[in-house]
XYZ file of C-alpha atoms in Angstrom:
742
model
C 7.314 -40.503 1.711
C 5.539 -42.397 4.458
C 2.084 -41.501 5.776
C 1.054 -44.128 8.302
C -2.353 -42.870 9.394
C -3.526 -46.324 10.521
C -0.517 -46.811 12.806
C -1.014 -43.351 14.294
C -4.645 -44.203 14.998
C -3.707 -47.463 16.755
C -1.283 -45.560 18.999
C -3.895 -42.899 19.678
C -4.986 -44.068 23.140
C -1.385 -44.313 24.327
C -0.269 -40.836 23.270
C -3.290 -38.514 23.186
C -3.754 -35.632 25.580
C -6.328 -32.884 25.414
C -5.146 -29.455 24.421
C -7.451 -26.636 25.587
C -6.328 -23.214 24.471
C -6.996 -19.682 25.612
C -4.760 -16.991 24.204
C -4.162 -13.365 24.746
C -1.894 -11.994 22.016
C -3.158 -9.409 19.598
C -2.271 -6.254 17.664
C -3.108 -2.623 17.846
C -3.172 -0.580 14.678
C -5.051 2.172 12.922
C -6.832 2.371 9.604
C -5.854 6.042 9.423
C -2.801 7.990 8.357
C -2.203 11.722 8.037
C -1.402 13.952 5.053
C 0.449 17.156 5.811
C 2.828 19.505 4.026
C 3.695 23.048 2.968
C 2.685 25.009 -0.126
C 5.480 27.227 -1.503
C 5.884 29.646 -4.411
C 8.881 29.595 -6.834
C 10.905 31.734 -4.359
C 10.263 29.210 -1.539
C 7.879 31.581 0.233
C 4.731 30.150 1.851
C 1.430 30.394 -0.030
C -1.500 31.132 2.248
C -5.142 30.106 1.592
C -4.225 27.594 -1.132
C -7.000 25.062 -1.775
C -5.822 21.498 -1.038
C -7.957 18.598 -2.321
C -7.213 14.920 -1.610
C -9.083 12.518 -3.941
C -8.960 8.715 -3.615
C -7.763 7.196 -6.891
C -10.101 4.190 -6.746
C -13.234 5.672 -5.165
C -15.264 8.826 -4.617
C -13.706 9.625 -1.224
C -12.617 13.317 -1.065
C -11.068 15.505 1.651
C -10.396 19.243 1.398
C -8.608 21.950 3.414
C -6.684 25.223 2.938
C -3.110 26.172 3.754
C -2.371 28.467 6.688
C -0.226 31.553 7.044
C 2.993 29.503 6.942
C 1.754 27.538 3.914
C 1.163 24.464 6.060
C -1.828 22.134 5.689
C -2.949 19.046 7.614
C -5.543 16.376 6.846
C -5.987 13.997 9.767
C -7.702 10.585 9.886
C -7.183 9.755 6.203
C -7.955 6.069 5.398
C -4.950 4.232 3.991
C -4.725 3.909 0.213
C -3.637 5.738 -2.952
C -4.668 9.359 -3.501
C -4.249 12.291 -5.874
C -3.346 15.531 -4.088
C -4.269 18.755 -5.940
C -3.189 22.226 -4.783
C -4.240 25.499 -6.391
C -4.195 29.203 -5.497
C -5.032 32.428 -7.374
C -2.179 33.490 -9.655
C -0.568 30.020 -9.662
C -0.989 26.929 -11.776
C -2.472 23.849 -10.180
C -0.010 21.259 -8.816
C -0.773 17.552 -8.521
C 1.031 14.626 -6.976
C 0.237 11.046 -6.053
C 0.253 10.153 -2.371
C 0.197 6.720 -0.749
C -1.151 6.801 2.802
C -0.217 4.027 5.219
C -1.401 3.678 8.800
C 0.297 5.627 11.577
C 2.335 7.759 9.192
C 2.549 11.524 8.682
C 5.277 12.452 6.159
C 5.801 16.145 5.376
C 5.087 16.909 1.709
C 6.542 19.898 -0.099
C 4.304 21.236 -2.877
C 5.749 23.952 -5.117
C 3.426 26.148 -7.216
C 4.455 27.726 -10.514
C 3.282 31.126 -11.751
C 0.087 30.658 -13.788
C 1.299 31.856 -17.228
C 4.097 29.268 -17.228
C 1.887 26.215 -17.025
C -1.666 25.146 -16.404
C -0.842 22.112 -14.246
C 2.397 20.934 -12.703
C 2.699 17.225 -11.901
C 5.065 16.360 -9.099
C 4.151 12.715 -8.684
C 5.839 10.892 -5.839
C 7.406 7.480 -6.291
C 5.113 4.645 -5.176
C 5.556 3.297 -1.702
C 7.514 6.253 -0.275
C 4.678 8.023 1.497
C 5.354 6.065 4.664
C 9.078 6.810 4.639
C 8.963 8.559 8.025
C 8.490 5.112 9.597
C 11.121 2.355 10.011
C 8.494 -0.279 9.159
C 8.620 -2.001 5.732
C 5.098 -1.934 4.284
C 3.463 -3.597 1.272
C 0.164 -2.056 0.159
C -2.058 -4.237 -2.052
C -5.044 -2.632 -3.784
C -8.270 -4.128 -5.096
C -7.177 -4.054 -8.740
C -4.049 -6.061 -7.986
C -6.115 -8.646 -6.087
C -8.477 -9.007 -9.050
C -5.596 -9.404 -11.531
C -3.472 -11.861 -9.512
C -4.355 -15.417 -10.612
C -6.603 -17.078 -8.044
C -6.237 -14.280 -5.466
C -9.928 -13.337 -5.153
C -11.170 -16.812 -4.168
C -12.624 -17.089 -0.656
C -9.952 -19.548 0.575
C -7.005 -17.919 -1.196
C -4.133 -16.020 0.471
C -2.396 -15.215 -2.826
C -2.927 -11.475 -2.214
C -0.309 -11.928 0.549
C 1.960 -14.718 -0.667
C 2.365 -13.365 -4.214
C 3.555 -9.913 -3.092
C 5.150 -10.290 0.355
C 8.717 -11.561 0.897
C 8.996 -14.726 2.981
C 5.238 -15.400 3.050
C 3.943 -18.827 2.038
C 1.217 -21.349 2.814
C 2.463 -24.650 4.210
C 0.280 -27.352 5.840
C -2.705 -25.130 4.941
C -1.517 -22.347 7.276
C -0.030 -18.971 6.437
C 3.596 -18.551 7.507
C 5.692 -15.397 7.330
C 9.243 -14.653 8.392
C 9.674 -18.178 9.731
C 6.621 -18.188 12.021
C 2.851 -18.521 11.921
C 1.750 -16.120 14.682
C 0.302 -13.277 12.588
C -2.310 -10.631 13.373
C -5.389 -9.719 11.337
C -7.100 -6.354 11.639
C -10.152 -4.954 9.849
C -10.470 -1.165 9.689
C -7.507 -1.003 12.056
C -9.302 -2.999 14.779
C -7.857 -6.401 15.796
C -9.634 -9.729 15.319
C -7.987 -11.805 18.079
C -7.778 -15.547 17.461
C -5.555 -17.485 19.823
C -6.196 -21.076 18.811
C -2.590 -21.621 17.667
C -3.328 -22.294 14.001
C -6.265 -24.669 14.446
C -8.394 -22.592 12.031
C -7.831 -22.820 8.297
C -11.052 -21.103 7.159
C -11.015 -17.478 5.997
C -12.445 -14.692 8.142
C -13.601 -12.744 5.080
C -13.706 -12.965 1.305
C -10.790 -11.246 -0.568
C -13.444 -9.820 -2.909
C -14.491 -7.580 0.027
C -10.989 -6.082 0.382
C -10.292 -2.585 -0.926
C -6.721 -2.329 0.407
C -4.510 -4.719 2.346
C -1.608 -3.248 4.302
C 1.109 -5.797 5.128
C 3.662 -4.879 7.795
C 6.651 -7.115 8.460
C 8.609 -6.233 11.573
C 9.834 -2.941 13.051
C 6.409 -2.266 14.545
C 5.621 0.912 16.442
C 4.578 0.715 20.085
C 0.929 0.959 18.988
C 1.112 -2.191 16.895
C 0.823 -5.712 18.195
C 3.424 -8.201 19.248
C 2.775 -10.948 16.754
C 6.242 -10.623 15.325
C 5.760 -12.467 12.071
C 3.257 -10.252 10.243
C 0.463 -7.711 10.687
C -2.306 -7.618 8.044
C -4.518 -4.534 8.180
C -7.590 -4.853 5.947
C -9.475 -1.835 4.625
C -12.755 -3.302 3.347
C -14.775 -2.035 0.444
C -16.847 0.794 1.856
C -19.214 1.881 -0.919
C -17.199 4.986 -1.833
C -15.963 3.074 -4.877
C -19.598 2.491 -5.924
C -22.642 4.605 -6.761
C -25.700 2.477 -5.962
C -24.096 -0.549 -7.569
C -24.982 -4.241 -7.438
C -22.186 -6.654 -8.347
C -22.565 -10.369 -9.024
C -19.505 -12.655 -9.284
C -19.717 -16.328 -10.202
C -17.168 -18.972 -11.173
C -16.939 -22.632 -12.094
C -14.017 -24.924 -12.796
C -12.113 -28.142 -12.166
C -13.067 -30.215 -9.098
C -16.531 -28.708 -9.462
C -15.317 -25.597 -7.714
C -17.512 -22.523 -7.561
C -16.933 -19.283 -5.656
C -19.803 -16.787 -5.881
C -20.666 -13.421 -4.357
C -23.407 -10.795 -4.478
C -22.385 -7.324 -3.257
C -24.404 -4.136 -2.834
C -22.669 -0.792 -2.331
C -23.146 2.938 -2.545
C -22.654 6.250 -0.766
C -24.281 9.589 -0.154
C -23.199 12.776 1.558
C -22.957 11.207 5.019
C -23.361 7.440 4.630
C -21.351 4.822 2.725
C -22.257 1.136 2.786
C -21.095 -2.175 1.356
C -23.006 -5.425 1.962
C -22.161 -8.849 0.541
C -22.959 -12.555 0.781
C -20.783 -15.308 -0.668
C -20.666 -19.054 -1.025
C -18.012 -21.493 -2.218
C -17.615 -25.203 -2.823
C -14.870 -27.441 -4.247
C -13.894 -31.081 -4.474
C -10.354 -29.957 -3.568
C -9.993 -28.199 -0.220
C -7.066 -28.929 2.086
C -3.637 -30.009 0.844
C -3.495 -33.754 0.226
C -1.050 -36.291 1.770
C -0.463 -37.915 -1.644
C -0.800 -36.888 -5.275
C -4.348 -38.250 -5.305
C -7.312 -36.179 -4.123
C -9.404 -38.340 -1.746
C -12.098 -37.218 0.726
C -11.278 -33.519 0.266
C -14.498 -31.564 -0.256
C -14.725 -28.011 1.105
C -17.664 -25.648 1.273
C -18.407 -22.345 2.977
C -20.944 -19.565 3.327
C -20.356 -16.029 4.583
C -21.435 -12.413 4.696
C -19.764 -9.056 5.239
C -20.948 -5.519 6.032
C -19.147 -2.179 6.136
C -20.840 1.072 7.149
C -19.352 4.570 7.455
C -21.420 7.438 8.806
C -20.226 11.056 9.089
C -21.787 12.717 12.124
C -20.230 16.012 11.132
C -16.969 17.488 10.008
C -15.140 16.269 13.119
C -16.778 12.906 13.861
C -17.027 9.630 11.978
C -18.473 6.226 12.844
C -17.197 3.052 11.160
C -18.633 -0.452 11.493
C -17.291 -3.697 10.037
C -18.936 -7.083 10.625
C -18.482 -10.512 9.112
C -19.747 -14.058 9.617
C -18.591 -17.326 8.040
C -19.188 -21.036 8.281
C -16.809 -23.556 6.653
C -16.639 -27.329 6.472
C -13.580 -29.273 5.310
C -13.105 -32.971 4.821
C -9.683 -33.937 6.192
C -8.014 -35.554 3.151
C -7.042 -39.230 3.111
C -4.307 -41.294 1.566
C -5.331 -44.524 -0.201
C -4.971 -46.670 2.934
C -7.110 -44.408 5.124
C -9.701 -44.072 2.364
C -9.994 -47.836 2.001
C -10.279 -48.192 5.787
C -13.304 -45.897 5.866
C -11.806 -42.991 7.841
C -13.874 -39.825 7.318
C -12.605 -37.015 9.562
C -14.128 -33.529 9.217
C -13.046 -30.023 10.242
C -15.932 -27.618 10.928
C -15.396 -23.918 11.629
C -17.508 -20.863 12.485
C -16.384 -17.249 12.727
C -18.183 -13.999 13.639
C -16.741 -10.552 14.330
C -18.096 -7.038 14.866
C -15.753 -4.038 15.035
C -16.845 -0.432 15.566
C -14.806 2.786 15.639
C -15.602 6.364 16.574
C -13.059 8.918 15.327
C -13.101 12.523 16.530
C -10.744 15.272 15.346
C -10.209 18.700 16.825
C -7.430 20.937 15.578
C -4.430 18.690 15.010
C -5.548 16.032 17.490
C -7.342 12.765 16.785
C -9.072 10.347 19.158
C -10.412 6.913 18.230
C -12.424 4.513 20.395
C -13.045 0.986 19.058
C -15.032 -1.735 20.855
C -14.986 -5.215 19.297
C -16.358 -8.737 19.650
C -15.098 -11.919 18.022
C -16.292 -15.510 18.151
C -14.358 -18.388 16.615
C -15.069 -22.091 16.685
C -12.963 -24.954 15.299
C -14.188 -28.534 15.697
C -12.311 -31.677 14.731
C -14.840 -34.484 14.351
C -13.575 -37.999 13.823
C -15.716 -40.133 11.562
C -15.967 -43.278 9.520
C -15.823 -46.946 10.363
C -12.103 -47.691 10.074
C -10.679 -46.037 13.197
C -10.276 -48.082 16.400
C -10.433 -44.840 18.411
C -12.419 -41.799 17.256
C -11.553 -38.307 18.574
C -13.852 -35.329 19.086
C -12.323 -31.909 19.756
C -14.687 -28.917 19.997
C -13.189 -25.531 20.773
C -15.024 -22.196 20.851
C -13.622 -18.807 21.908
C -15.394 -15.523 22.722
C -13.412 -12.266 22.784
C -14.825 -8.909 23.915
C -12.801 -5.751 24.390
C -11.814 -2.396 23.013
C -9.023 0.033 22.283
C -8.660 3.818 22.585
C -5.925 5.954 21.002
C -5.185 9.671 21.266
C -2.688 11.368 18.935
C -1.490 14.946 18.476
C 0.417 16.290 15.483
C 2.790 19.277 15.663
C 5.443 20.597 13.311
C 8.080 18.211 14.683
C 6.234 15.685 16.825
C 3.563 13.055 16.357
C 2.643 11.991 19.873
C 0.463 8.942 20.536
C -0.861 7.224 23.619
C -3.413 4.479 23.940
C -4.873 1.567 25.886
C -6.155 -1.837 24.845
C -7.800 -4.769 26.574
C -10.065 -7.776 26.159
C -11.629 -10.622 28.090
C -11.845 -14.107 26.618
C -13.980 -17.112 27.457
C -13.099 -20.519 26.082
C -15.485 -23.480 25.872
C -13.893 -26.779 24.978
C -14.696 -30.468 24.901
C -12.324 -33.307 24.163
C -13.388 -36.922 23.940
C -12.265 -40.334 22.761
C -14.620 -43.144 21.985
C -14.035 -46.666 20.826
C -15.254 -47.908 17.455
C -18.224 -49.596 19.178
C -19.441 -46.177 20.376
C -18.422 -46.444 24.025
C -16.846 -43.320 25.525
C -13.303 -43.935 26.645
C -12.083 -40.494 27.728
C -13.651 -37.039 28.026
C -12.817 -33.566 29.294
C -15.200 -30.595 29.278
C -13.893 -27.176 30.380
C -14.707 -23.472 30.495
C -11.670 -21.174 30.773
C -11.219 -17.426 31.201
C -8.398 -14.971 30.619
C -7.716 -11.295 30.022
C -5.091 -8.880 28.696
C -4.526 -5.172 29.286
C -1.933 -2.999 27.549
C -0.948 0.667 27.359
C 1.551 2.430 25.110
C 3.090 5.822 24.421
C 5.133 6.818 21.376
C 6.622 9.868 19.693
C 7.752 10.391 16.099
C 10.184 13.299 16.186
C 11.381 15.107 13.045
C 14.454 17.235 13.845
C 14.627 17.998 10.100
C 12.209 17.247 7.242
C 14.519 14.404 6.141
C 15.008 12.696 9.506
C 12.432 10.897 11.626
C 13.234 9.374 15.011
C 10.717 7.045 16.649
C 10.694 6.024 20.302
C 7.977 4.178 22.164
C 7.249 1.745 24.944
C 4.367 -0.589 25.747
C 3.375 -2.217 28.994
C 1.356 -5.454 28.896
C -0.337 -7.404 31.671
C -1.658 -10.897 31.044
C -3.844 -12.912 33.395
C -4.744 -16.517 32.701
C -3.226 -19.807 33.771
C -0.249 -17.676 34.774
C 0.230 -13.933 35.275
C 2.888 -12.007 33.396
C 3.924 -8.377 32.998
C 6.197 -7.038 30.301
C 7.703 -3.694 29.298
C 8.713 -3.501 25.622
C 10.790 -0.524 24.389
C 11.168 0.234 20.654
C 13.469 2.609 18.773
C 13.555 3.458 15.064
C 14.997 5.957 12.610
C 14.452 6.876 8.959
C 16.575 9.227 6.850
C 15.844 10.464 3.324
C 19.150 10.863 1.477
C 19.440 14.218 -0.363
C 19.367 14.130 -4.170
C 19.139 10.321 -4.290
C 15.812 10.486 -2.364
C 16.302 6.931 -1.111
C 15.203 6.255 2.472
C 17.536 4.473 4.899
C 15.919 3.041 8.024
C 16.845 1.110 11.147
C 15.000 -0.395 14.117
C 15.541 -2.175 17.412
C 12.743 -3.381 19.620
C 11.355 -5.974 21.979
C 8.018 -7.772 21.713
C 5.934 -9.786 24.133
C 3.345 -12.304 22.987
C 1.036 -13.545 25.734
C 0.611 -17.331 26.028
C -2.469 -19.468 25.490
C -4.149 -21.054 28.478
C -3.911 -24.807 28.632
C -5.273 -27.055 31.329
C -5.028 -30.812 31.585
C -6.909 -32.611 34.299
C -8.687 -35.803 35.245
C -8.160 -38.946 33.168
C -6.378 -37.030 30.426
C -3.639 -35.918 32.836
C -3.455 -39.419 34.307
C -2.922 -40.851 30.828
C -0.108 -38.385 30.127
C 1.671 -39.249 33.369
C 1.302 -42.983 32.721
C 2.990 -42.541 29.329
C 5.927 -40.561 30.760
C 4.692 -37.167 29.651
C 4.042 -34.083 31.729
C 2.812 -30.554 31.309
C 4.832 -27.373 31.818
C 3.031 -24.006 32.002
C 3.093 -22.035 28.775
C 4.742 -18.654 29.196
C 4.735 -15.711 26.833
C 7.085 -15.486 23.878
C 9.672 -12.706 24.124
C 11.356 -11.453 20.971
C 14.218 -9.116 20.257
C 14.310 -7.787 16.711
C 16.652 -5.490 14.866
C 16.290 -4.549 11.239
C 17.951 -2.297 8.674
C 16.661 -1.437 5.211
C 16.588 1.021 2.361
C 13.812 2.099 -0.048
C 15.055 3.277 -3.443
C 13.019 5.077 -6.137
C 14.438 4.929 -9.666
C 12.467 6.478 -12.551
C 9.116 5.369 -11.219
C 10.378 2.003 -9.981
C 10.218 1.272 -6.262
C 12.889 -1.000 -4.742
C 13.088 -2.044 -1.092
C 15.677 -4.258 0.625
C 16.078 -5.137 4.298
C 17.843 -7.504 6.660
C 16.248 -8.626 9.927
C 17.237 -10.728 12.898
C 14.706 -11.974 15.449
C 15.793 -13.859 18.555
C 12.917 -15.461 20.490
C 12.609 -17.076 23.909
C 9.712 -19.486 24.459
C 9.074 -19.641 20.715
C 5.439 -20.606 20.059
C 4.880 -23.701 17.955
C 2.479 -26.624 17.858
C 2.451 -30.347 17.329
C -0.347 -32.360 15.794
C -1.887 -35.589 17.000
C -0.835 -38.075 14.339
C -2.234 -36.938 11.003
C -5.228 -35.144 12.516
C -5.934 -31.456 13.006
C -5.882 -31.703 16.811
C -2.988 -29.587 18.063
C -0.743 -29.481 21.099
C 0.522 -25.938 21.761
C 4.108 -25.816 22.963
C 7.047 -23.464 23.326
C 10.632 -24.099 22.244
C 13.343 -22.713 24.503
C 14.923 -20.498 21.816
C 14.553 -19.649 18.140
C 16.648 -17.502 15.816
C 15.200 -16.296 12.509
C 17.315 -14.233 10.127
C 16.555 -13.078 6.617
C 17.291 -10.829 3.676
C 14.247 -9.498 1.813
C 13.799 -7.572 -1.421
C 10.813 -6.185 -3.303
C 10.526 -4.352 -6.616
C 7.556 -2.695 -8.290
C 7.512 -1.029 -11.652
C 5.518 1.887 -12.956
C 3.218 1.147 -15.867
C 5.737 0.295 -18.592
C 4.729 1.516 -22.018
C 1.400 2.464 -20.492
C 0.446 -1.234 -20.318
C 2.671 -3.563 -18.236
C 3.449 -3.738 -14.510
C 5.981 -6.001 -12.800
C 6.212 -6.937 -9.103
C 8.875 -9.062 -7.386
C 9.194 -10.356 -3.815
C 12.240 -12.372 -2.668
C 13.362 -13.743 0.692
C 16.429 -15.630 1.853
C 16.041 -16.730 5.450
C 17.002 -19.280 8.105
C 14.522 -20.386 10.798
C 16.280 -22.361 13.535
C 15.376 -23.601 16.997
C 17.531 -24.556 19.968
C 16.893 -26.292 23.270
C 14.077 -28.411 24.605
C 10.338 -27.882 24.849
C 9.985 -25.222 27.565
C 6.201 -25.232 27.858
C 3.264 -27.455 27.042
C 3.358 -31.219 26.603
C 6.832 -32.678 27.138
C 8.578 -35.899 28.073
C 11.267 -33.877 29.904
C 13.979 -35.133 27.567
C 17.193 -33.088 27.863
C 17.813 -30.559 25.095
C 19.791 -31.624 22.090
C 23.104 -30.033 21.256
C 23.351 -27.271 18.694
C 20.491 -25.916 16.601
C 17.848 -27.497 14.384
C 15.768 -26.187 11.501
C 12.097 -25.496 12.136
C 9.778 -27.545 9.928
C 8.755 -24.467 7.909
C 12.305 -23.331 7.154
C 12.738 -22.523 3.453
C 15.968 -20.860 2.410
C 14.834 -19.130 -0.813
C 11.331 -17.900 -1.701
C 10.679 -15.921 -4.907
C 7.458 -14.591 -6.438
C 7.342 -12.615 -9.694
C 4.117 -11.167 -11.100
C 3.408 -9.553 -14.472
C 0.192 -7.809 -15.514
C -0.343 -6.436 -19.031
C -3.266 -4.280 -20.165
C -3.906 -5.218 -23.799
C -5.976 -3.450 -26.462
C -9.744 -3.971 -26.515
C -9.905 -3.964 -22.670
C -8.098 -7.316 -22.462
C -5.602 -8.099 -19.702
C -3.111 -10.944 -19.159
C -1.504 -11.674 -15.780
C 1.057 -14.287 -14.822
C 2.715 -15.293 -11.546
C 5.931 -17.327 -11.112
C 6.573 -18.985 -7.724
C 9.867 -20.572 -6.668
C 10.786 -22.224 -3.380
C 14.059 -23.957 -2.557
C 12.271 -26.609 -0.461
C 11.194 -26.988 3.168
C 12.870 -29.100 5.826
C 13.025 -32.816 4.968
C 11.629 -34.552 8.031
C 13.648 -33.462 11.051
C 16.397 -32.014 8.833
C 18.976 -30.751 8.369
C 18.408 -31.705 4.719
C 15.717 -29.908 2.724
C 13.284 -31.188 0.124
C 14.030 -30.377 -3.547
C 13.228 -26.951 -4.948
C 10.078 -26.316 -6.940
C 8.764 -23.827 -9.510
C 5.097 -23.190 -10.350
C 3.372 -20.862 -12.795
C -0.134 -19.352 -12.696
C -1.941 -17.517 -15.498
C -5.022 -15.336 -15.831
C -6.640 -13.859 -18.970
C -9.589 -11.489 -18.795
C -11.683 -9.104 -20.846
C -14.147 -6.354 -19.975
C -17.320 -5.905 -22.016
C -18.987 -2.832 -20.552
C -20.339 -3.802 -17.111
C -19.457 -7.466 -17.780
C -16.005 -8.908 -17.031
C -14.910 -12.410 -18.021
C -11.686 -14.097 -16.902
C -10.082 -17.546 -16.986
C -7.618 -18.581 -14.262
C -5.144 -21.482 -14.456
C -3.184 -22.327 -11.292
C -0.176 -24.652 -11.487
C -0.426 -24.573 -15.263
C 2.035 -27.447 -15.770
C 0.148 -29.690 -13.332
C 3.304 -30.606 -11.373
C 2.755 -32.673 -8.196
C 5.511 -33.041 -5.620
C 5.975 -33.501 -1.875
C 5.845 -30.039 -0.314
C 6.292 -30.758 3.411
C 6.254 -33.499 6.034
C 4.697 -31.714 8.991
C 1.769 -34.186 9.501
C -0.753 -31.385 9.997
C -4.327 -31.354 8.640
C -4.375 -34.793 7.089
C -0.728 -35.872 7.014
C 2.200 -34.836 4.866
C 1.336 -32.536 1.990
C 1.708 -32.378 -1.762
C 1.398 -29.098 -3.635
C -1.966 -28.104 -5.079
C -2.983 -29.783 -8.350
C -3.772 -27.900 -11.540
C -6.933 -25.844 -11.153
C -8.660 -24.119 -14.049
C -11.806 -22.073 -13.636
C -13.743 -19.302 -15.376
C -15.076 -16.240 -13.566
C -17.880 -13.868 -14.550
C -18.403 -10.513 -12.873
C -21.330 -8.234 -13.703
C -22.038 -4.730 -12.370
C -25.171 -2.670 -12.772
C -26.597 0.411 -11.100
C -29.999 0.658 -9.484
């Protein structure tokens, strides 16, 4: 491996160009699903006035209704998660079943009641993961317990809650990638947190310890959901319903002096639920290192999070989620850069506030959600060994809102909505010589906006068939103006007797471009060096996907095949080994993959197994079609993208032992990313993580070991955030968690 940071620095003045970004791609989603069904007696006749109670399995959240004359019942605006549904009526035994609610889903449940003398309770538990089977979208739902029991997953800077359970998801050059791309959308309480800085931020927006459920969607999105094709992550934060006036303190300490601590306060009453937390973390190992040694790599952060839910009445609910973080990372060095005195730093700030008002009347639901988001990422060159020192400060303000109206009938689930935001970007780029003189500077303020509207219908001609059709119109205004109309079609069919669900989807997506302007001496420098700038246009994707979900004796299996063809594929290039990025688009990209997941029931009452596998190809074709380019003609044939990895496998095992002891392990295999410019790939790699914990009343103790064998190897050669990257070293730490009521 070769990491020539000093040479890159010396060529800095001849190749650098300022990259000022303003984006306008985001996602629309909901934190709510619906639970509906029919209550029937043993002769298949409807049971009227049956009491239906929906109880969250991990909190005190409860909803209740009664069945109508036809035996039908509906519960609208149910937060996503796992529930226990109980149905009882005079003269019948009580029936219970488990229900998993995912966003924008309304499956029809059939609940049969037995005559009371025959049984006291009838359990008709559904297989996990099938509640959303009326949608063509493959969904992974991760709960709080699984986050706590996955080794290393609850650390502030960890994304293991995604990568350990989602096919084709991995962290490479300190950035999350999924399905061959890195343009993913984050939502909290179903409200988007737009961030269009093209992967310049590596800091977390919230602490995984604040997550109650994480819904991961991968492709086949409805017209309501966003166009970031490569993944949508919908976070349901801890709300206080899982607590009763509880204070929780979590603290840890381990190798590299790492500590990751949090204090959380939560509780609920009849109308109000609240969860408030503050957290801080520090470690001598932060970003991935360019060599096996860990040099100049300290990371530290401080943050807070708040979630409030207030019930105005039976038909109205207010939800508020807010978070703030500050993070500082030393950009890691190799031995040569360390000896030369280079001390680059990445400094980030993030603040968001999302609010939602939900109103139900009859079988209709309306939600209105204003939001604000601020994100700042600064690359600050430092030290005494660089002939030219860069400064890149980039702050973005986003303000907007979304409104959605939906109506549920026996056969239709109609939705229509609108979304929009305005963004202001403040950026400064400068170069100065080692003697402190300013050589080049550009200071800009940019503006842009996006408006979108959608309509969609889920039609059920029979209880086993769901057809989905929708369309979304998007208008973008920034450095260019674009309009796009994106149709989407999907179908899901539950096979009789086998009860497996076959699904298919075809759809188009539009992802609005970032703004980029180059002017003054920066543009002159680019022209002198033979470079130019082409306007960045939006990425347009065409995806089709087929899959099947199979329940077998409590196991849940899911397999799918997808194909995504993109025009103006968004990517980025880094300045040397720094974290200053050039956004660009590649003329075409083709990403294809086979994915499989498996989840077990609790085996023997103690053990659970989860598997996620992906086999994919991520290829590009053609020249750079937008952004910084030297106008070189396109090469012939296709090439592998730098984050192409053919095989990715994650296997997790969690065992509940006697005496409230648990053991969890995670096996990770990757066949290797692209070696340089390809087509060869780096060697495959296998890592193992382990966690052992024990509960002692309100006190929980656990020990986590990541990369137990301590293997170090070259992971990728993308020259992002400090140069090429080795895998993470062995990390061992102990965690203490204490809960008490007040």
